[in-house]
Short mmCIF file of C-alpha atoms and ligand atoms in Angstrom, two decimals:
data_model
loop_
_atom_site.label_atom_id
_atom_site.label_comp_id
_atom_site.label_asym_id
_atom_site.label_seq_id
_atom_site.Cartn_x
_atom_site.Cartn_y
_atom_site.Cartn_z
CA MET Y 322 126.95 89.68 93.62
CA SER Y 323 123.28 89.75 94.53
CA LEU Y 324 121.54 87.67 97.18
CA ARG Y 325 119.86 84.43 96.08
CA VAL Y 326 116.90 83.91 98.40
CA GLU Y 327 114.53 81.22 97.13
CA LEU Y 328 110.94 80.69 98.21
CA SER Y 329 111.06 77.49 96.20
CA ARG Y 330 113.18 76.13 93.36
CA GLU Y 331 114.13 79.13 91.21
CA ILE Y 332 111.47 81.38 92.68
CA TYR Y 333 113.48 84.26 94.06
CA TRP Y 334 112.83 87.15 96.44
CA LEU Y 335 114.19 90.48 95.21
CA GLY Y 336 113.69 92.93 98.02
CA PHE Y 337 114.88 96.43 98.82
CA ASN Y 338 115.14 98.05 102.22
CA ASP Y 339 114.27 101.73 102.39
CA ARG Y 340 115.52 103.24 105.63
CA LYS Y 341 116.04 106.74 104.22
CA LYS Y 342 112.41 107.58 103.56
CA HIS Y 343 110.82 109.32 106.54
CA LEU Y 344 107.19 109.08 105.48
CA PHE Y 345 105.42 106.32 103.54
CA GLU Y 346 103.11 107.89 100.95
CA ASN Y 347 104.71 111.11 102.26
CA HIS Y 348 102.39 110.80 105.25
CA TRP Y 349 103.01 107.78 107.50
CA PRO Y 350 106.19 107.67 109.66
CA LEU Y 351 108.69 104.92 108.94
CA ASP Y 352 110.65 104.61 112.19
CA LYS Y 353 111.77 101.12 111.22
CA GLY Y 354 111.93 101.70 107.46
CA VAL Y 355 110.01 99.76 104.86
CA ALA Y 356 110.83 97.02 102.34
CA TYR Y 357 109.65 96.62 98.75
CA ASN Y 358 109.57 92.99 97.62
CA ALA Y 359 109.49 91.75 94.04
CA TYR Y 360 109.71 88.10 93.01
CA LEU Y 361 111.24 86.34 90.03
CA VAL Y 362 110.01 82.97 88.75
CA VAL Y 363 112.47 81.16 86.48
CA ASP Y 364 110.97 78.29 84.50
CA GLU Y 365 110.80 77.55 80.76
CA LYS Y 366 109.38 81.07 80.69
CA THR Y 367 110.39 83.71 83.21
CA ALA Y 368 108.21 86.14 85.12
CA LEU Y 369 108.90 89.07 87.40
CA ILE Y 370 106.12 89.72 89.88
CA ASP Y 371 105.96 93.46 90.71
CA THR Y 372 108.91 95.85 90.86
CA ALA Y 373 110.07 98.43 93.42
CA GLU Y 374 110.14 102.19 93.94
CA ALA Y 375 111.95 104.11 91.23
CA PRO Y 376 115.21 104.75 93.18
CA PHE Y 377 115.82 100.99 93.25
CA SER Y 378 115.23 100.39 89.53
CA GLY Y 379 118.92 100.10 88.58
CA ASP Y 380 119.65 97.60 91.33
CA LEU Y 381 116.48 95.67 90.47
CA VAL Y 382 117.44 95.30 86.80
CA ASP Y 383 121.00 94.25 87.74
CA TRP Y 384 119.62 91.67 90.14
CA ILE Y 385 117.20 90.26 87.54
CA LYS Y 386 119.98 89.99 84.96
CA GLU Y 387 122.21 88.16 87.38
CA LEU Y 388 119.53 85.64 88.33
CA LEU Y 389 118.39 85.13 84.73
CA ASN Y 390 122.01 84.56 83.68
CA GLY Y 391 121.45 85.32 80.00
CA LYS Y 392 117.79 84.25 79.76
CA THR Y 393 115.28 86.87 78.79
CA LEU Y 394 112.42 88.14 80.93
CA ASP Y 395 109.17 87.00 79.34
CA TYR Y 396 106.54 88.47 81.68
CA LEU Y 397 106.17 91.29 84.18
CA VAL Y 398 103.12 90.76 86.37
CA VAL Y 399 101.75 94.08 87.61
CA ASN Y 400 99.70 93.25 90.68
CA HIS Y 401 99.34 96.90 91.71
CA MET Y 402 100.13 100.25 90.14
CA GLU Y 403 100.94 102.35 93.21
CA PRO Y 404 104.44 103.64 92.44
CA ASP Y 405 106.07 101.89 95.41
CA HIS Y 406 105.62 98.71 93.34
CA SER Y 407 105.32 99.97 89.77
CA GLY Y 408 108.07 102.61 89.98
CA SER Y 409 110.65 100.48 88.13
CA ILE Y 410 108.39 99.24 85.31
CA ARG Y 411 109.87 101.62 82.74
CA GLU Y 412 113.45 100.54 83.51
CA VAL Y 413 112.51 96.84 83.36
CA VAL Y 414 110.83 97.41 79.99
CA GLN Y 415 113.91 99.30 78.75
CA ALA Y 416 116.11 96.36 79.80
CA TYR Y 417 113.71 93.78 78.28
CA PRO Y 418 111.84 95.53 75.43
CA ASN Y 419 109.85 92.41 74.51
CA VAL Y 420 108.61 91.70 78.03
CA ILE Y 421 104.83 91.23 78.20
CA LEU Y 422 103.10 93.19 80.93
CA ILE Y 423 100.37 91.23 82.68
CA GLY Y 424 97.48 93.05 84.34
CA ASN Y 425 93.71 93.39 84.39
CA LYS Y 426 91.48 95.85 82.58
CA LYS Y 427 91.97 98.50 85.27
CA THR Y 428 95.76 98.17 85.15
CA LYS Y 429 96.21 99.14 81.50
CA PRO Y 430 95.13 102.82 81.65
CA MET Y 431 97.24 103.30 84.77
CA ILE Y 432 100.38 101.97 83.07
CA GLU Y 433 99.78 104.36 80.21
CA GLY Y 434 98.90 107.22 82.55
CA PHE Y 435 101.86 106.83 84.91
CA TYR Y 436 104.55 105.64 82.49
CA GLY Y 437 103.29 106.23 78.94
CA ILE Y 438 103.57 102.51 78.14
CA THR Y 439 100.97 101.18 75.70
CA GLU Y 440 102.73 98.24 74.03
CA ASN Y 441 102.97 94.56 74.99
CA PHE Y 442 100.15 94.54 77.52
CA GLN Y 443 98.24 91.29 78.07
CA GLU Y 444 94.93 91.70 79.87
CA ILE Y 445 94.00 88.73 82.04
CA GLU Y 446 90.56 87.61 83.12
CA GLU Y 447 89.56 86.64 86.64
CA ALA Y 448 91.29 83.37 87.69
CA GLU Y 449 93.08 83.09 84.34
CA VAL Y 450 96.13 80.81 84.32
CA LEU Y 451 99.43 81.61 82.61
CA SER Y 452 101.73 78.63 82.09
CA LEU Y 453 105.45 79.19 82.54
CA GLY Y 454 106.35 75.54 81.84
CA SER Y 455 106.50 73.32 84.89
CA ARG Y 456 104.83 76.02 86.99
CA SER Y 457 101.99 78.43 86.32
CA LEU Y 458 100.60 81.69 87.62
CA GLN Y 459 96.95 82.35 88.31
CA PHE Y 460 95.48 85.82 88.82
CA PHE Y 461 92.73 86.99 91.14
CA THR Y 462 91.58 90.60 91.43
CA ILE Y 463 91.17 92.06 94.91
CA PRO Y 464 89.71 95.51 94.16
CA MET Y 465 90.56 98.27 96.69
CA VAL Y 466 93.05 96.13 98.57
CA HIS Y 467 94.59 98.60 97.98
CA TRP Y 468 93.58 100.31 94.69
CA PRO Y 469 90.88 99.44 92.12
CA GLU Y 470 93.30 97.44 89.94
CA SER Y 471 94.92 95.49 92.81
CA MET Y 472 95.27 91.79 92.23
CA VAL Y 473 97.21 88.81 93.58
CA THR Y 474 99.17 86.13 91.75
CA TYR Y 475 99.03 82.50 92.82
CA CYS Y 476 101.43 79.71 91.90
CA PRO Y 477 99.38 76.51 92.42
CA GLU Y 478 102.30 74.09 91.91
CA GLU Y 479 104.28 75.74 94.73
CA LYS Y 480 101.27 76.93 96.76
CA ILE Y 481 102.65 80.47 96.93
CA LEU Y 482 100.40 83.52 96.99
CA PHE Y 483 102.10 86.73 95.82
CA SER Y 484 99.75 89.06 97.62
CA ASN Y 485 101.19 92.53 96.94
CA ASP Y 486 99.97 95.03 99.61
CA ALA Y 487 97.73 92.47 101.33
CA PHE Y 488 99.39 90.92 104.40
CA GLY Y 489 102.25 93.43 104.12
CA SER Y 490 104.00 95.39 106.81
CA PHE Y 491 106.07 98.42 107.58
CA GLY Y 492 109.62 97.67 108.75
CA ALA Y 493 112.73 97.03 106.67
CA HIS Y 494 114.17 93.52 106.69
CA CYS Y 495 116.80 92.97 109.35
CA GLY Y 496 118.35 90.03 107.53
CA GLY Y 497 115.32 87.80 108.04
CA ILE Y 498 113.00 87.53 105.04
CA PHE Y 499 110.70 84.70 106.19
CA ASP Y 500 108.56 84.83 109.32
CA ASN Y 501 110.63 82.12 111.01
CA GLU Y 502 113.87 84.08 110.61
CA ILE Y 503 112.98 87.23 112.54
CA ASP Y 504 112.34 88.74 115.94
CA PHE Y 505 108.57 88.71 115.44
CA ALA Y 506 107.93 91.09 118.36
CA TRP Y 507 110.03 93.73 116.58
CA TYR Y 508 107.68 93.61 113.56
CA GLU Y 509 104.35 92.90 115.18
CA ASP Y 510 103.14 96.45 115.75
CA GLU Y 511 104.44 97.48 112.34
CA ILE Y 512 102.21 94.81 110.77
CA ALA Y 513 99.22 96.24 112.64
CA ARG Y 514 100.15 99.85 111.88
CA TYR Y 515 100.50 99.08 108.18
CA TYR Y 516 97.02 97.57 108.17
CA SER Y 517 95.38 100.32 110.25
CA ASN Y 518 97.02 103.15 108.30
CA ILE Y 519 96.97 101.82 104.73
CA VAL Y 520 94.36 99.09 104.35
CA ALA Y 521 91.81 99.68 107.13
CA LYS Y 522 89.47 101.87 105.11
CA TYR Y 523 88.72 98.88 102.88
CA GLY Y 524 87.54 96.36 105.47
CA ALA Y 525 84.57 95.19 103.37
CA GLN Y 526 86.84 94.64 100.37
CA VAL Y 527 89.35 92.73 102.54
CA GLN Y 528 86.52 90.45 103.64
CA LYS Y 529 85.63 89.80 99.98
CA ALA Y 530 89.27 89.08 99.16
CA LEU Y 531 89.56 86.63 102.08
CA GLN Y 532 86.50 84.80 100.85
CA LYS Y 533 87.75 84.73 97.26
CA LEU Y 534 91.18 83.38 98.23
CA GLY Y 535 89.93 81.15 101.03
CA GLY Y 536 89.79 78.02 98.88
CA LEU Y 537 93.42 78.16 97.77
CA ALA Y 538 96.04 75.84 99.25
CA ILE Y 539 98.65 78.24 100.53
CA GLU Y 540 102.04 77.38 102.02
CA GLN Y 541 103.64 80.81 101.62
CA ILE Y 542 102.24 84.33 101.38
CA ALA Y 543 104.73 86.63 99.70
CA PRO Y 544 103.65 90.28 100.03
CA SER Y 545 105.30 93.32 98.48
CA HIS Y 546 106.16 94.81 101.87
CA GLY Y 547 107.62 93.08 104.90
CA ILE Y 548 108.13 89.45 105.74
CA ILE Y 549 107.14 86.35 103.77
CA TRP Y 550 104.54 84.37 105.71
CA LYS Y 551 105.41 80.71 106.03
CA THR Y 552 104.99 79.44 109.59
CA LYS Y 553 102.56 82.07 110.85
CA ILE Y 554 99.98 82.07 108.06
CA PRO Y 555 97.07 81.34 110.47
CA TYR Y 556 98.19 84.35 112.57
CA ILE Y 557 97.99 86.86 109.71
CA LEU Y 558 94.78 85.40 108.24
CA GLU Y 559 93.12 85.59 111.64
CA LYS Y 560 94.29 89.19 112.10
CA TYR Y 561 93.00 90.22 108.67
CA ASP Y 562 89.64 88.65 109.38
CA LYS Y 563 89.39 90.43 112.75
CA TRP Y 564 90.71 93.78 111.56
CA SER Y 565 88.53 93.88 108.46
CA LYS Y 566 85.46 93.37 110.65
CA PHE Y 567 86.63 96.28 112.86
CA GLU Y 568 86.69 93.99 115.86
CA ALA Y 569 88.79 95.27 118.75
CA ASP Y 570 90.08 94.31 122.18
CA LYS Y 571 88.77 95.49 125.53
CA GLY Y 572 90.57 98.73 126.28
CA VAL Y 573 90.30 102.49 125.98
CA VAL Y 574 92.31 105.10 124.10
CA ILE Y 575 92.06 108.62 125.48
CA VAL Y 576 93.21 111.27 123.01
CA PHE Y 577 93.33 114.85 124.22
CA GLY Y 578 94.19 118.29 122.89
CA THR Y 579 95.39 120.81 125.45
CA MET Y 580 97.19 124.15 125.46
CA TYR Y 581 97.98 124.65 129.14
CA GLY Y 582 97.20 121.31 130.71
CA ASN Y 583 93.64 121.79 131.98
CA THR Y 584 92.17 119.32 129.48
CA GLU Y 585 95.05 116.92 130.04
CA LYS Y 586 94.18 116.81 133.76
CA ILE Y 587 90.66 115.68 132.87
CA ALA Y 588 92.12 112.96 130.64
CA ASP Y 589 94.17 111.71 133.59
CA TYR Y 590 91.11 111.65 135.87
CA ILE Y 591 89.18 109.58 133.34
CA ALA Y 592 92.14 107.25 132.84
CA ARG Y 593 92.43 106.59 136.57
CA PHE Y 594 88.68 106.08 136.95
CA LEU Y 595 88.71 103.60 134.05
CA VAL Y 596 91.39 101.58 135.80
CA GLU Y 597 89.36 101.67 139.01
CA GLU Y 598 86.47 100.30 136.94
CA GLY Y 599 88.63 97.36 135.91
CA ILE Y 600 89.88 98.49 132.51
CA THR Y 601 93.64 98.05 132.50
CA ASN Y 602 94.35 98.56 128.80
CA VAL Y 603 94.21 102.35 128.89
CA LYS Y 604 96.32 104.62 126.68
CA VAL Y 605 96.47 108.40 127.15
CA ILE Y 606 97.78 110.25 124.10
CA ASP Y 607 98.55 113.93 123.49
CA ALA Y 608 97.26 114.72 120.00
CA ALA Y 609 99.73 117.57 119.61
CA LYS Y 610 102.75 115.35 120.19
CA THR Y 611 101.80 112.09 118.51
CA HIS Y 612 101.54 111.46 114.79
CA GLU Y 613 98.07 110.31 113.80
CA SER Y 614 99.57 107.09 112.45
CA TYR Y 615 100.12 105.86 116.01
CA ILE Y 616 96.83 107.24 117.35
CA ILE Y 617 94.87 105.50 114.59
CA ASN Y 618 96.74 102.28 115.30
CA GLU Y 619 95.86 102.42 119.02
CA ILE Y 620 92.22 103.20 118.25
CA PHE Y 621 92.22 100.26 115.87
CA LYS Y 622 93.26 97.97 118.72
CA TYR Y 623 90.72 99.02 121.33
CA LYS Y 624 86.97 99.22 121.46
CA GLY Y 625 86.72 102.30 123.69
CA VAL Y 626 87.67 105.81 122.61
CA VAL Y 627 87.57 108.97 124.73
CA LEU Y 628 88.23 112.22 122.90
CA GLY Y 629 88.81 115.51 124.66
CA SER Y 630 89.76 119.00 123.63
CA CYS Y 631 90.05 122.51 124.82
CA ALA Y 632 88.36 125.21 122.76
CA TYR Y 633 90.50 127.14 120.31
CA ASN Y 634 89.26 130.38 118.71
CA GLY Y 635 85.67 129.20 119.03
CA GLY Y 636 86.42 125.78 117.57
CA ILE Y 637 88.47 122.74 118.44
CA PHE Y 638 92.21 122.57 119.10
CA PRO Y 639 93.74 122.03 115.61
CA PRO Y 640 95.66 118.79 116.36
CA MET Y 641 92.37 117.22 117.51
CA ALA Y 642 90.65 118.42 114.32
CA HIS Y 643 93.42 116.74 112.38
CA ILE Y 644 93.08 113.35 114.08
CA MET Y 645 89.28 113.42 113.81
CA SER Y 646 89.57 114.16 110.09
CA ASP Y 647 91.83 111.11 109.66
CA LEU Y 648 89.47 108.90 111.68
CA GLU Y 649 86.53 110.02 109.54
CA HIS Y 650 88.54 109.35 106.39
CA ILE Y 651 89.51 105.82 107.42
CA ASN Y 652 85.99 105.27 108.71
CA ILE Y 653 86.82 102.97 111.61
CA ARG Y 654 83.57 101.40 112.79
CA ASN Y 655 82.11 99.80 115.92
CA ARG Y 656 83.66 101.94 118.62
CA LYS Y 657 82.30 103.22 121.96
CA LEU Y 658 82.88 106.93 122.46
CA ALA Y 659 82.95 109.40 125.34
CA ILE Y 660 83.68 113.11 125.08
CA PHE Y 661 85.23 115.69 127.38
CA GLY Y 662 86.86 119.08 127.16
CA SER Y 663 87.25 122.53 128.58
CA SER Y 664 86.23 126.02 127.65
CA SER Y 665 87.12 129.50 128.77
CA TRP Y 666 84.14 131.44 127.35
CA GLY Y 667 82.13 130.17 124.33
CA GLY Y 668 83.61 126.66 124.04
CA GLY Y 669 83.92 124.85 120.73
CA GLY Y 670 86.04 121.76 121.38
CA VAL Y 671 83.31 119.54 122.76
CA ARG Y 672 80.83 120.71 120.10
CA ALA Y 673 83.25 119.71 117.35
CA ILE Y 674 83.75 116.24 118.83
CA GLN Y 675 79.97 115.80 119.11
CA LYS Y 676 79.68 116.65 115.41
CA PHE Y 677 82.43 114.14 114.65
CA ALA Y 678 80.49 111.51 116.62
CA GLU Y 679 77.45 112.05 114.39
CA ASN Y 680 79.59 111.65 111.27
CA VAL Y 681 81.27 108.38 112.31
CA ASP Y 682 78.16 106.97 113.97
CA TRP Y 683 79.98 105.64 117.03
CA ASP Y 684 78.01 104.70 120.11
CA ILE Y 685 78.23 107.53 122.70
CA VAL Y 686 78.23 105.98 126.17
CA SER Y 687 77.42 109.04 128.30
CA GLU Y 688 76.94 112.79 128.40
CA PRO Y 689 80.11 114.82 127.79
CA SER Y 690 82.04 116.65 130.46
CA GLU Y 691 82.98 120.22 129.58
CA ALA Y 692 84.80 122.05 132.36
CA ARG Y 693 84.82 125.83 132.58
CA HIS Y 694 88.47 126.97 132.85
CA THR Y 695 89.57 124.06 135.07
CA ALA Y 696 87.88 120.89 136.25
CA LYS Y 697 85.97 121.35 139.53
CA TYR Y 698 84.39 118.79 141.82
CA ASP Y 699 81.23 118.48 139.70
CA ASP Y 700 83.26 118.02 136.51
CA ILE Y 701 85.31 115.29 138.12
CA CYS Y 702 82.13 113.52 139.22
CA ILE Y 703 80.95 113.58 135.59
CA CYS Y 704 84.32 112.09 134.57
CA ARG Y 705 83.81 109.24 137.03
CA GLY Y 706 80.42 108.67 135.40
CA ILE Y 707 82.04 108.66 131.95
CA ALA Y 708 84.57 106.06 133.08
CA LYS Y 709 81.86 103.85 134.59
CA ALA Y 710 79.64 104.10 131.49
CA MET Y 711 82.60 103.29 129.22
CA ALA Y 712 83.66 100.34 131.38
CA ASP Y 713 80.08 99.03 131.45
CA SER Y 714 79.81 99.35 127.66
CA LEU Y 715 82.92 97.20 127.23
CA LYS Y 716 81.72 94.36 129.44
FE1 FEO M 2185 102.43 99.26 98.66
FE2 FEO M 2185 99.29 100.35 97.62
O1 FEO M 2185 101.17 100.15 97.53
#
C-alpha cells in the first residue's frame, strides 16, 4: 500500500527518497540524501506533474495506479527535462500509452532526444490554462531555472505552485513532507547549499521568475526536491530574492591551499586579526579537505573572501585551482577579496589568484601577502593590514 499524502483534495504528493546516491549530478555530495517529488492531480481529468529518477519508475507507476484506482492518466506535465525528474517518463508512457505530454517548445526536442518519444505531445503557450474539470493547471516558463525549458505549473483553484527545481532542497524526507512537519534546522543549510550549488549561476533568471510569478496567490509551493512550502513561504521567497541578487551577510571565508602548513599559518593569522577587527563570522577552510560544494555555500553566505595558496610547480596548488574554477563557473558576484600565499622560489599561487580576481571582477581590498618560505614579521604585518582593510570594506 502506498502513502496517500494530499496537498489538497485529491492532489497527491508522490515522493522518493534517495539516500544511496553519493553525488547529485555526480558532483555534489548528498550527506543527507535527496528527494524527488512528483504530484498527481485527480479530477474529471487526471494529471501527473513531473516524474522521478529512472530507478524509481516502477514504484512511481505502481503508486499512480493505486491512487487512480482504475482511472486512466490523461496528462503528464513535464516541467523540466533533467533526468532526475524526467527519468521515468518512458515507463509512465508505457503504462498509459494515450497520456498526453505537456511541455513548451523547448521541451519537445529534449523528450525526443533523451527518450525517443515523439507522439502525444501538446505544446503549451505562456500562461496557457488546461482545465481538468473542477480544477485547472496554468503554465509559466522560467528559463534557466534550471534549464532552458524549465517551467512551473500553477493550480489557481487550490493556489498551489508546482515549482520543480525552484525552491527545492537537498535532503531526503525524514517523514515530514510539509515545512511545518520537520526539524527545519536540519534542512536549512541543505536548502542554501542546493541553491548555491545548483541554481546560483542563474541569479538574473531567478529574479525574472520571481517577478513573473509575483502576482500569483500562492498558499503552497510544491518543488520537485525537498519540502513543500506552506507556512514558511515568505522565508523562501525572501531567501531567493536575496540570493539571486548575490547579497550576503557580514563575514569572511578564508580558503587556503597548503602542503606543509606554512600557508595555513598565514590563514590563521588573518582569521585572528579579522576577529580583532570585529568580524566574528569567520570561516577557515582547507581546500584540499573540503568538497567545493561546501566552500561555495560558505562563500555564498558571506561578503568577504580571502584566498591563499602555496605555489605548486610554478603554479597554484591544484585544490585551489579547482575551487577557483568552480567559483568562476558559478560566477558569484559582489564579493570583497583579499589574497595571500607563500612561495619557495618562483611563486605561482598568488599570481593565479590575482588572475582569478580579474576574471570574476571582485573588489580587491588590499595588496596581497606572499611570504617567502614561512611568514616573517613583515608578512604578518601585511596580514594585519589585509584583515583591517577587509573589515573596513564590510562596514
Ligand atoms: Fe532537479 Fe534541474 O533538476
